[in-house]
Short mmCIF file of C-alpha atoms and ligand atoms in Angstrom, two decimals:
data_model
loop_
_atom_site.label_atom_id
_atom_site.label_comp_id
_atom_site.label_asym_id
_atom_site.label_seq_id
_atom_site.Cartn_x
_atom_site.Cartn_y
_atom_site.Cartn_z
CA UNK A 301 -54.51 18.51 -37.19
CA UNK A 302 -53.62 16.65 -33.93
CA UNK A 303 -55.88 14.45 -31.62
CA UNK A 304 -55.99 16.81 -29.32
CA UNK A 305 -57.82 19.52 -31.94
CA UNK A 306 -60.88 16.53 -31.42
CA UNK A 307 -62.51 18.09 -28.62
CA UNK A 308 -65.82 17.52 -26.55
CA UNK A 309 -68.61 19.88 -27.53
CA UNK A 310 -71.29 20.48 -24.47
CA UNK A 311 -74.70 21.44 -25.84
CA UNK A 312 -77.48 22.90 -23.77
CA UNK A 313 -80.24 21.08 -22.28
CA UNK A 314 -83.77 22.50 -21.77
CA UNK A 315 -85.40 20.33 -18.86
CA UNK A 316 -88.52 20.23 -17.39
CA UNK A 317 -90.08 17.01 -16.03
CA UNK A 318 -91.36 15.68 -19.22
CA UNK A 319 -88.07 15.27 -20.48
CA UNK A 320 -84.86 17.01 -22.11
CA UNK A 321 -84.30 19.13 -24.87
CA UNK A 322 -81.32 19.65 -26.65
CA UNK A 323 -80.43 21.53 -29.75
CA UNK A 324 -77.71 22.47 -31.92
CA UNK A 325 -77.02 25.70 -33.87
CA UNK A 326 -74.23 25.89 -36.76
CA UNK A 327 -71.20 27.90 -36.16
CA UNK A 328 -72.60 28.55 -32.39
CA UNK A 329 -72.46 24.86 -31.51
CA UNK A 330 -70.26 23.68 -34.29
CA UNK A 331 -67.61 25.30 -35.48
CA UNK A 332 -68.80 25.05 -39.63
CA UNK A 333 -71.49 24.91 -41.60
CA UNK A 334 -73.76 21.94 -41.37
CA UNK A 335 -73.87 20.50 -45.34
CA UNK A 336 -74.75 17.25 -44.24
CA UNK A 337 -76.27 15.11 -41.46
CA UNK A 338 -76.92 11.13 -41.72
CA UNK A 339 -76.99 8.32 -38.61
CA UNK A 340 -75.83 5.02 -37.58
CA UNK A 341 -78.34 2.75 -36.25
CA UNK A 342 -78.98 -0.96 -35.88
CA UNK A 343 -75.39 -1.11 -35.48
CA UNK A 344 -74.56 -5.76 -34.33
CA UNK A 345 -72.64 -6.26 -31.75
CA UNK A 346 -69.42 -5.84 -31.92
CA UNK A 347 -69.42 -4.19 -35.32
CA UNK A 348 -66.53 -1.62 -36.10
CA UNK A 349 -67.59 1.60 -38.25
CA UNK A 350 -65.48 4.10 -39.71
CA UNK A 351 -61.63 3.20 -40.70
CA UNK A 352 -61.26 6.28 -42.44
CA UNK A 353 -60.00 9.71 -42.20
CA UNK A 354 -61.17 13.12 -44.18
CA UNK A 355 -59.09 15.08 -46.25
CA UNK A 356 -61.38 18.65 -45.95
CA UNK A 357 -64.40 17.30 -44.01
CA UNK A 358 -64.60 18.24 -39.99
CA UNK A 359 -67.54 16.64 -38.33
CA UNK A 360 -69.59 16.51 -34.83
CA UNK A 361 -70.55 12.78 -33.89
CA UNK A 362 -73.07 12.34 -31.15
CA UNK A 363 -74.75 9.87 -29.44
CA UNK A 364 -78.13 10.59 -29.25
CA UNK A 365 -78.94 7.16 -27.90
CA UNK A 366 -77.04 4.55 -26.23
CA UNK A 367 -73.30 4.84 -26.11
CA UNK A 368 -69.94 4.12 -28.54
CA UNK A 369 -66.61 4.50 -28.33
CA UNK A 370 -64.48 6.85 -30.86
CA UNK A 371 -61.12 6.06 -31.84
CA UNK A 372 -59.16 9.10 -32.89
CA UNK A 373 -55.45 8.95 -34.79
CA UNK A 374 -53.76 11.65 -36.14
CA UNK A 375 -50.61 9.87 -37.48
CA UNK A 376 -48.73 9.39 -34.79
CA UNK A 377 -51.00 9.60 -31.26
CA UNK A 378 -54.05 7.88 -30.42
CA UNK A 379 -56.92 8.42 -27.99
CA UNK A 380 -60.52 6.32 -27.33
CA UNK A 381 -62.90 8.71 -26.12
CA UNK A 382 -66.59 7.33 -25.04
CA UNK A 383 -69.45 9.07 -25.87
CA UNK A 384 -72.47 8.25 -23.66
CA UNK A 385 -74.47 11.19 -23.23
CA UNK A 386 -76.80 12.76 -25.65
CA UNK A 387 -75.30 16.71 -24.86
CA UNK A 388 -71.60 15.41 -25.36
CA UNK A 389 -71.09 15.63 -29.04
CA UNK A 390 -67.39 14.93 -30.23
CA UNK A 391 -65.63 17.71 -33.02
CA UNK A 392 -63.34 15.77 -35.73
CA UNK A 393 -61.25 18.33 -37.82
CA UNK A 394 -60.01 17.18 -40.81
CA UNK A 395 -57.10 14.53 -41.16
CA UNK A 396 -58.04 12.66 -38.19
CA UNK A 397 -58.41 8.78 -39.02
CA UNK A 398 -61.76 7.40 -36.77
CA UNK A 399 -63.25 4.25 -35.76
CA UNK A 400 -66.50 3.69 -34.00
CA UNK A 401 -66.92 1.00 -31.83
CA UNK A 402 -67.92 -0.79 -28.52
CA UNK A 403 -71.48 0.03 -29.75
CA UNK A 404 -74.62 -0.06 -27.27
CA UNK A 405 -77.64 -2.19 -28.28
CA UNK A 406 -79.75 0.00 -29.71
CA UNK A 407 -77.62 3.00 -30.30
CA UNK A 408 -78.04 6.18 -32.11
CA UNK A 409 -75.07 7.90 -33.80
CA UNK A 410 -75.95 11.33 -34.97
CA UNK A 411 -73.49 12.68 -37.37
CA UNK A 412 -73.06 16.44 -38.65
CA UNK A 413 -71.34 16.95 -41.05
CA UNK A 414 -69.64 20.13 -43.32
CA UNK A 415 -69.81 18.82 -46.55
CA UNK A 416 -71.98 16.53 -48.80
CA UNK A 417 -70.89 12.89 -49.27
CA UNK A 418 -68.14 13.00 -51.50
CA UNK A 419 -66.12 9.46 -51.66
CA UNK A 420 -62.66 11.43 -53.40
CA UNK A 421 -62.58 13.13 -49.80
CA UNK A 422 -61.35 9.74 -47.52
CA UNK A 423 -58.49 8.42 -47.16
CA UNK A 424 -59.87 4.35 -46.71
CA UNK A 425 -56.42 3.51 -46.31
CA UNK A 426 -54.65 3.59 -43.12
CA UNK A 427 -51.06 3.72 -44.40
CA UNK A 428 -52.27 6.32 -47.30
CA UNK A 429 -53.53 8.45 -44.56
CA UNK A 430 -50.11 8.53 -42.18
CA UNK A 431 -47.53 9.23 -45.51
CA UNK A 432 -50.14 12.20 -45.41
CA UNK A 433 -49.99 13.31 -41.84
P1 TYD B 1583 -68.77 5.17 -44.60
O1 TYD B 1583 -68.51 6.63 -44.48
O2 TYD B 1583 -67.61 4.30 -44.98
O3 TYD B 1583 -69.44 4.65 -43.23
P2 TYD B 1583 -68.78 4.29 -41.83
O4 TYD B 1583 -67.63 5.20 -41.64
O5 TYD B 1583 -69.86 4.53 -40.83
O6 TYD B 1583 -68.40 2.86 -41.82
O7 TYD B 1583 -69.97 4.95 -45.60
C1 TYD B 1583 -70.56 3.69 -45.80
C2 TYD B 1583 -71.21 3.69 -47.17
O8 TYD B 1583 -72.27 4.65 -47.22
C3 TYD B 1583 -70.25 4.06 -48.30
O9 TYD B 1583 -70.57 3.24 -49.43
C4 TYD B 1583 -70.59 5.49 -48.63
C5 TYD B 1583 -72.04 5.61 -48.25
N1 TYD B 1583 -72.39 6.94 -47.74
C6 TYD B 1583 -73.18 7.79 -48.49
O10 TYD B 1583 -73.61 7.45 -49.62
N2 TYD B 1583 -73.51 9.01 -47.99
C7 TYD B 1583 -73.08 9.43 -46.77
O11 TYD B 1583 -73.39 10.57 -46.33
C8 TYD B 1583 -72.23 8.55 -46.01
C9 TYD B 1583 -71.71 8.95 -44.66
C10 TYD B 1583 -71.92 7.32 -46.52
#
């Protein structure tokens, strides 16, 4: 899996003038089955999140609120892609290593995820991960 397998994911928007609506079906939206969903919030300045990759798991992180920047690595490139708009989600295949930063105050990171938690599934360590790649 490369960096350029993580790929923007437009979702529609229902919107009238009391707001927007946007929604997400599995394998329409995302390209798995949604196992697992769990958020980032109250994130301090300046914090970084993530430092990991997945062996199996793929994900879509979006920011439902505020903004954040994703850092994706595959091994050997590297690319910083912001997310800012609730509609934009970001897909992570497996064997991508991710960090989350550049957080807005007050942001909302939705994640959705393919799999429950399971800890045997990262790799937490950076130079674990490339011998892998
Ligand atoms: P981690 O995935 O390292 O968070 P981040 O990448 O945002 O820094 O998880 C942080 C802690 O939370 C770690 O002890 C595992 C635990 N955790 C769960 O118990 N269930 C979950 O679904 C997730 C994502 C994490």
């Amino acid at each position: 899996m490369g960096v350029d397998e993580c790929t923007l994911v437009g979702l529609p928007v229902i919107q009238n003038p009391q707001g927007n609506l946007t929604f997400i079906e599995e394998e329409r939206h995302v390209p798995f089955s949604i196992a697992r969903v769990y958020y980032l919030y109250d994130v301090p300045e300046g914090a970084v999140r993530g430092g990991h990759a997945h062996r199996a798991l793929e994900q879509l992180i979006l920011p439902i609120g505020g903004s954040f920047d994703v850092v994706v690595d595959d091994g050997s490139k590297r690319r910083r892609i912001t997310l800012d708009q609730p509609r934009m989600g970001l897909y992570v295949p497996r064997m991508i290593w991710r960090e989350l930063e550049n957080f807005s105050a007050g942001a909302f990171c939705l994640v959705l995820a393919s799999a429950p938690y399971d800890e045997s599934d990262y790799y937490r360590d950076y130079d674990e991960f490339r011998a892998a790649t």
